[in-house]
Amino acid sequence: MSRVLTASSPLRIDGIELRLVRLELVEPFETSFGRVSSRLIVLVRMEGEGLEGWGEIVAGEQPLYSYETVGTAVHVVRDFFAPAILRAPVLGLDDLAGRLDAFRGHPMARAGLQLAFVDLLARSRGESISRVLGGSQDRIPAGVSLGIQGRVEDLLERIERYVALGYRRIKLKIKPGWDVDVVAEARRRNPEIPLSVDANAAYTLADRDHLRLLDRYGLQMIEQPLEHDDLIDHAQLQRTLNTLICLDESIGGVRAARQALDLGSCGVVNLKVGRVGGYSQALAIHDLCLSRGVPVWCGGMLESGVGRAHNVALASLPGFTMPGDISASRRYFARDIISPEVEVSANGTVEVPRGAGLGYEVDRDYVNSATESVERFTSRAKRVSVS
Ligand code: OSB
Ligand code: MG
C-alpha cells in the first residue's frame, strides 16, 4: 500500500476559513440520544499555493454524540488550532498533526483541518485523496443507517425502499423500547438481508440478558451498546454475546483501538475520521485492524457532500471490508453541496472518484446561499502563542 502524505515542497497556508452552512435533512433522524431535522455543517476551506482544500468538522449543535459542538469547534480552531497551522509552511500530514499535539481533545475540530489539508495536498500533487491515502478499491459498497421511527411499519417501509435501491447493508438505530421486537419484525420480513443495529450507548451491562435476545436474528453486529467511553464492560458483554460488537464512540483514537482489540471489547470497528481526530489517527487504526484481521467499515455523521467525499476516499483503503454508513446524497439532503452528488448504483456501490483532491466540485453558489456565517483566519491575525 503506497501512501504519500507529504508535499513535494512545504505548503504555505495563507488562510483558513470556517463556514457554517445550514442544510435541512430530507427527514428527521432519530437516535437513542435525540432527533435532528437539519444539520449545521462546519466547512473548512484551507487556502495555499494558489489552491484550496475542503474539509468538514462533524460536530453536532449539541454535545450528545460527543462533547464537541459547532461552538467548541469554532472556538478551538479560531483561538488555538488555526494559529498553530498558519505559523509556518506545512511539510505534510504528520507536521500538521504535530502542530496540534500540545492540545488536548477536540478530535472533530482537528479532523476538519486535516481533511482540508489532505484535499489541498492531493490537489497540489494532482492526485485523488484515495490515491494519496493508499486506496485500493475503485467502488465501495453502500449501507444505510435508519433512524428510530414512530411506528414499526414506517421502518419496514424504509428498509424495503433501501433494499430495492441496492444498499448492501441496513443498520437500525435501537434504544430501550425500540429494540428486540423491532429487530424481530424487520428480520421476519427480510430473512436474507445483512442487518445490524446501533444503540449509541443506550444500555448498560445490567441489560446483558436483554441484549442477548438479539443473538437470534443473525445480525452482522451490534454497534456501541454500552457507554461512550467504555472498553471493559464491552469486553465482558462480548464474552456473553454471539453477535459481534462493533465499537464507534468508544474508539477515540489508535490507543483505544489497540486496547479494545487486546481486551476483546469488539470484533469490528466503525472508523470515522472525524471522531478519531483526522486521517493521521484513522490511518493508524486502519493499519492496526488490518494487521489483526479485524474488519473495519466507514461510519458517517450525516455529513454534507464534502465530509462524505472524504469518507468515500477513506473507505477505498484495503482494510474496509464491510459496507459503511455511506449513502447517496439524496438520502440526506434534497440538494447536496457537491457536484456531482454521491450516487449509489443499482448494485449498491459508490464509485471512488479519480479526479484531483476530493474529486467532486463544491457548489459555491449553493454553499453561499446556505451560509449562516463565515470567519477567516490568516497568519497575520492576532493569536495565542503555544510554545
Ligand atoms: O452513531 O453512527 C452513528 C449519525 C450521526 C451521529 C452518529 C451516528 C450516525 C449514523 C448515521 O448512524 C450515519 C450516516 O449515514 O451518516
Ligand atoms: Mg454509531
XYZ file of C-alpha atoms and ligand atoms in Angstrom:
404
model
C 0.000 0.000 0.000
C 1.679 3.224 -1.056
C 0.800 6.356 0.829
C 2.219 9.814 0.141
C 1.183 12.394 2.686
C 3.992 14.875 2.309
C 4.172 17.754 -0.159
C 6.915 17.888 -2.802
C 7.819 21.190 -1.148
C 6.341 22.687 2.056
C 2.848 24.127 1.578
C 2.381 27.716 2.657
C -1.095 28.069 4.143
C -2.437 31.588 3.511
C -5.807 31.306 5.149
C -8.263 29.049 6.901
C -11.961 29.738 6.578
C -14.726 28.315 8.734
C -18.159 28.493 7.233
C -21.395 27.444 8.913
C -23.880 26.096 6.401
C -27.434 25.045 7.290
C -28.814 22.054 5.405
C -32.270 20.572 6.034
C -32.405 16.781 6.189
C -34.927 15.108 3.884
C -36.447 13.626 7.029
C -35.650 13.862 10.731
C -33.046 11.398 12.023
C -33.639 9.938 15.464
C -31.167 8.017 17.611
C -31.132 6.984 21.254
C -29.704 10.413 22.103
C -32.074 12.621 20.168
C -33.603 13.783 16.954
C -32.218 16.177 14.328
C -34.062 17.650 11.375
C -31.330 19.877 9.982
C -27.549 19.963 10.107
C -25.379 22.994 10.800
C -22.374 21.952 8.735
C -18.955 23.403 9.584
C -16.975 23.614 6.364
C -13.240 24.229 6.477
C -11.578 25.829 3.491
C -7.794 25.971 3.530
C -6.007 28.163 1.009
C -2.389 27.918 -0.022
C -0.076 27.820 -3.025
C -2.912 29.143 -5.190
C -5.035 26.100 -4.341
C -7.755 25.335 -1.847
C -8.712 22.296 0.156
C -12.060 21.473 1.736
C -12.829 19.693 4.957
C -15.748 19.349 7.349
C -15.999 19.325 11.123
C -18.631 16.743 12.037
C -19.605 18.067 15.475
C -23.298 18.475 16.183
C -25.003 21.554 17.550
C -25.427 19.890 20.939
C -22.968 17.750 22.936
C -24.883 14.449 22.536
C -22.842 12.039 20.424
C -19.671 13.782 21.619
C -18.785 16.639 23.968
C -17.739 18.655 20.926
C -20.211 21.066 19.368
C -20.199 23.515 16.481
C -19.446 26.208 19.049
C -16.477 24.446 20.666
C -15.051 23.596 17.271
C -15.168 27.190 16.066
C -13.579 28.323 19.322
C -10.639 25.898 19.313
C -9.914 26.380 15.620
C -10.037 30.153 15.877
C -8.071 30.523 19.085
C -5.616 27.612 19.024
C -5.518 25.315 16.003
C -5.554 27.787 13.105
C -2.742 29.942 14.551
C -0.547 26.847 15.013
C -1.081 25.808 11.404
C -0.639 29.294 9.976
C 2.647 29.802 11.855
C 4.870 28.207 9.183
C 4.619 26.228 5.913
C 3.383 22.666 6.390
C 5.536 19.742 5.250
C 2.855 17.111 5.313
C 0.144 15.451 7.362
C 2.474 14.448 10.212
C 3.730 18.014 10.518
C 0.176 19.373 10.538
C -0.958 16.847 13.159
C 2.150 17.503 15.257
C 1.426 21.242 15.447
C -1.687 20.371 17.439
C -0.090 17.711 19.670
C 0.260 20.071 22.616
C -3.507 20.499 22.771
C -5.848 18.020 24.335
C -9.087 16.706 22.904
C -11.324 18.237 20.253
C -10.756 15.493 17.675
C -13.539 16.649 15.360
C -12.020 20.110 15.081
C -8.583 18.605 14.401
C -10.042 16.263 11.827
C -11.724 19.054 9.865
C -8.352 20.762 9.468
C -6.634 17.519 8.466
C -9.308 16.842 5.861
C -8.932 20.273 4.291
C -5.161 19.909 4.346
C -5.166 16.484 2.706
C -7.505 17.764 -0.011
C -5.089 20.657 -0.606
C -2.104 18.299 -0.584
C -3.755 15.878 -3.005
C -4.635 18.751 -5.346
C -1.056 20.020 -5.183
C 0.054 16.565 -6.345
C -2.688 16.320 -8.968
C -3.901 13.099 -7.356
C -7.112 11.921 -5.736
C -7.351 11.710 -1.960
C -7.949 7.967 -2.297
C -4.651 7.703 -4.112
C -2.585 9.703 -1.622
C -4.085 7.621 1.215
C -3.148 4.363 -0.496
C -6.700 3.398 -1.509
C -7.075 0.129 -3.382
C -10.796 -0.115 -4.201
C -12.456 1.794 -7.024
C -16.019 1.163 -5.834
C -17.231 0.791 -2.307
C -20.370 -0.920 -1.011
C -23.073 1.413 0.342
C -25.073 0.937 3.518
C -27.775 2.969 5.183
C -28.461 3.863 8.800
C -32.192 4.087 9.561
C -33.319 6.202 12.474
C -35.869 5.327 15.133
C -39.396 5.764 13.738
C -42.762 6.423 15.318
C -44.163 3.137 14.042
C -42.630 -0.196 13.039
C -44.463 -0.031 9.674
C -42.602 3.182 8.835
C -39.305 1.435 9.479
C -40.289 -1.607 7.416
C -41.234 0.662 4.516
C -37.809 2.335 4.656
C -35.974 -0.991 4.820
C -37.855 -2.141 1.744
C -37.047 1.099 -0.064
C -33.284 0.950 0.558
C -33.052 -2.779 -0.188
C -34.788 -2.077 -3.512
C -32.233 0.686 -4.202
C -29.455 -1.897 -3.888
C -27.996 -0.948 -0.498
C -25.789 -3.754 0.788
C -26.473 -3.445 4.495
C -29.244 -1.936 6.615
C -28.450 -0.572 10.072
C -31.257 0.081 12.534
C -30.957 2.539 15.371
C -32.156 0.995 18.623
C -32.854 2.094 22.184
C -34.690 0.539 25.150
C -38.287 0.145 23.997
C -37.295 0.111 20.303
C -35.093 -2.946 20.005
C -35.790 -6.688 20.139
C -39.389 -6.610 18.870
C -38.497 -4.200 16.084
C -35.495 -6.271 15.011
C -37.599 -9.445 15.123
C -40.158 -7.923 12.780
C -37.522 -6.445 10.452
C -35.858 -9.854 10.259
C -39.116 -11.747 9.760
C -39.958 -9.564 6.783
C -36.393 -9.637 5.373
C -34.892 -13.060 6.135
C -31.799 -12.650 3.971
C -30.588 -9.063 4.207
C -27.393 -8.030 6.026
C -28.743 -6.271 9.095
C -27.064 -4.544 12.039
C -28.133 -2.374 14.970
C -26.635 0.718 16.629
C -27.568 1.649 20.209
C -25.429 4.787 20.585
C -24.575 3.821 24.154
C -28.178 3.401 25.328
C -27.622 0.293 27.509
C -25.552 -0.839 30.471
C -24.067 -4.178 31.403
C -27.182 -4.802 33.537
C -29.080 -5.154 30.224
C -26.940 -8.093 29.104
C -29.743 -10.694 29.228
C -31.984 -8.432 27.191
C -29.215 -7.749 24.635
C -28.604 -11.486 24.305
C -32.096 -11.799 22.835
C -30.668 -10.061 19.752
C -28.449 -13.103 19.099
C -31.418 -14.820 17.421
C -31.607 -12.513 14.429
C -28.364 -13.110 12.585
C -27.166 -9.526 12.945
C -23.827 -8.601 11.409
C -23.041 -6.683 14.581
C -24.403 -4.654 17.446
C -22.814 -1.216 17.472
C -21.901 0.656 20.653
C -24.368 -0.956 23.046
C -22.731 0.428 26.220
C -21.280 3.717 27.477
C -19.484 6.039 25.071
C -16.075 5.755 26.697
C -16.186 2.154 27.882
C -13.987 -0.754 26.822
C -14.133 -3.021 29.891
C -17.881 -3.656 30.094
C -17.997 -4.154 26.332
C -15.350 -6.878 26.682
C -17.487 -8.571 29.299
C -20.628 -8.238 27.203
C -18.841 -9.594 24.127
C -17.992 -12.767 26.027
C -21.691 -13.465 26.577
C -22.935 -12.491 23.095
C -22.627 -14.471 19.886
C -23.222 -11.349 17.823
C -20.082 -9.315 17.219
C -19.851 -5.986 18.987
C -18.756 -3.050 16.834
C -17.408 -0.009 18.633
C -17.994 3.550 17.440
C -17.966 6.206 20.212
C -15.508 4.199 22.363
C -12.765 4.240 19.712
C -11.406 7.751 20.168
C -8.007 7.023 18.673
C -5.411 4.374 17.949
C -4.689 3.696 21.609
C -8.344 2.959 22.380
C -8.459 0.768 19.258
C -5.439 -1.263 20.358
C -6.824 -1.649 23.874
C -10.253 -2.661 22.560
C -8.708 -5.359 20.381
C -6.457 -6.579 23.198
C -9.348 -6.704 25.648
C -11.791 -8.310 23.225
C -14.210 -5.377 23.540
C -15.297 -5.683 19.905
C -14.852 -7.759 16.773
C -15.500 -4.962 14.294
C -14.569 -1.269 14.218
C -16.634 1.633 12.913
C -13.978 4.080 11.726
C -14.972 7.729 11.491
C -12.244 10.123 10.524
C -13.971 12.960 12.399
C -14.375 11.068 15.667
C -10.726 9.953 15.843
C -9.107 13.314 15.069
C -8.357 13.037 11.381
C -6.528 10.973 8.823
C -3.388 10.503 10.931
C -5.335 8.518 13.554
C -7.740 6.956 11.045
C -4.868 5.525 9.004
C -3.157 4.175 12.119
C -6.395 2.490 13.271
C -6.965 1.114 9.785
C -3.464 -0.350 9.643
C -3.767 -1.828 13.132
C -7.094 -3.521 12.351
C -5.813 -4.785 9.008
C -2.778 -6.338 10.706
C -5.009 -8.004 13.326
C -7.579 -9.228 10.794
C -10.348 -7.116 12.341
C -12.911 -5.823 9.825
C -13.374 -2.067 9.580
C -16.136 -0.055 7.974
C -16.579 3.653 7.417
C -19.122 5.355 9.645
C -20.870 8.634 8.952
C -22.095 11.695 10.832
C -24.808 12.918 8.443
C -22.089 14.863 6.662
C -22.534 17.186 3.727
C -21.029 16.032 0.450
C -17.641 17.410 1.489
C -17.386 15.144 4.505
C -18.905 12.261 2.591
C -16.373 12.633 -0.232
C -13.610 12.224 2.346
C -15.393 9.157 3.731
C -15.557 7.650 0.246
C -11.808 8.179 -0.163
C -11.043 6.647 3.239
C -13.336 3.677 2.610
C -11.313 2.817 -0.509
C -8.459 1.542 1.708
C -7.945 -2.237 1.758
C -8.983 -2.812 5.390
C -12.540 -1.567 4.744
C -14.194 -4.900 4.089
C -17.791 -4.207 5.144
C -20.391 -1.768 3.774
C -20.268 1.519 5.651
C -22.766 4.233 6.534
C -22.050 5.833 3.197
C -25.308 6.536 1.418
C -26.308 8.652 -1.576
C -26.520 12.431 -1.162
C -30.287 12.250 -1.636
C -30.682 10.008 1.386
C -29.673 13.029 3.475
C -30.441 16.256 1.620
C -32.775 17.411 -1.156
C -29.719 19.101 -2.626
C -26.096 18.429 -1.673
C -23.281 20.981 -1.800
C -21.084 18.956 -4.157
C -21.391 18.142 -7.794
C -21.838 15.544 -8.949
C -23.744 14.336 -5.911
C -22.830 11.000 -4.340
C -24.852 8.290 -6.071
C -25.423 4.656 -5.264
C -25.565 2.337 -8.278
C -28.303 -0.264 -8.758
C -25.959 -2.898 -7.299
C -25.328 -0.799 -4.204
C -21.917 0.732 -4.771
C -20.409 4.209 -4.805
C -17.680 4.966 -7.293
C -14.431 6.346 -5.848
C -13.638 9.469 -7.872
C -10.305 9.680 -9.665
C -10.026 13.458 -10.074
C -7.586 15.558 -8.045
C -8.377 16.074 -4.364
C -11.945 15.291 -3.326
C -12.864 14.527 -6.908
C -16.122 16.457 -6.545
C -16.670 20.184 -7.053
C -18.044 22.277 -4.220
C -21.156 24.115 -5.446
C -20.166 27.609 -4.331
C -23.388 29.344 -5.246
C -25.447 26.887 -3.274
C -22.967 26.967 -0.360
C -23.160 30.764 -0.321
C -26.933 30.721 -0.315
C -26.999 28.318 2.661
C -24.221 30.040 4.663
C -25.080 31.430 8.108
C -21.645 32.838 8.933
C -18.026 32.874 7.775
C -14.806 33.511 9.687
C -11.411 33.660 8.048
C -8.065 33.334 9.790
C -4.742 34.376 8.300
C -1.176 34.302 9.548
C -1.390 37.972 10.400
C -4.335 37.527 12.746
C -3.922 38.062 16.484
C -3.160 34.730 18.044
C -2.368 32.827 21.199
C 1.207 31.642 21.429
C 1.604 27.987 22.401
C 5.288 27.171 22.561
O -23.705 6.506 15.596
O -23.161 6.080 13.631
C -23.686 6.837 14.423
C -25.307 9.790 12.618
C -24.986 10.819 13.471
C -24.292 10.542 14.628
C -23.911 9.231 14.921
C -24.220 8.189 14.061
C -24.958 8.472 12.897
C -25.413 7.462 11.958
C -25.706 7.879 10.527
O -25.621 6.306 12.254
C -24.512 7.781 9.658
C -24.678 8.451 8.316
O -25.431 7.948 7.486
O -24.014 9.485 8.099
Mg -22.730 4.600 15.662
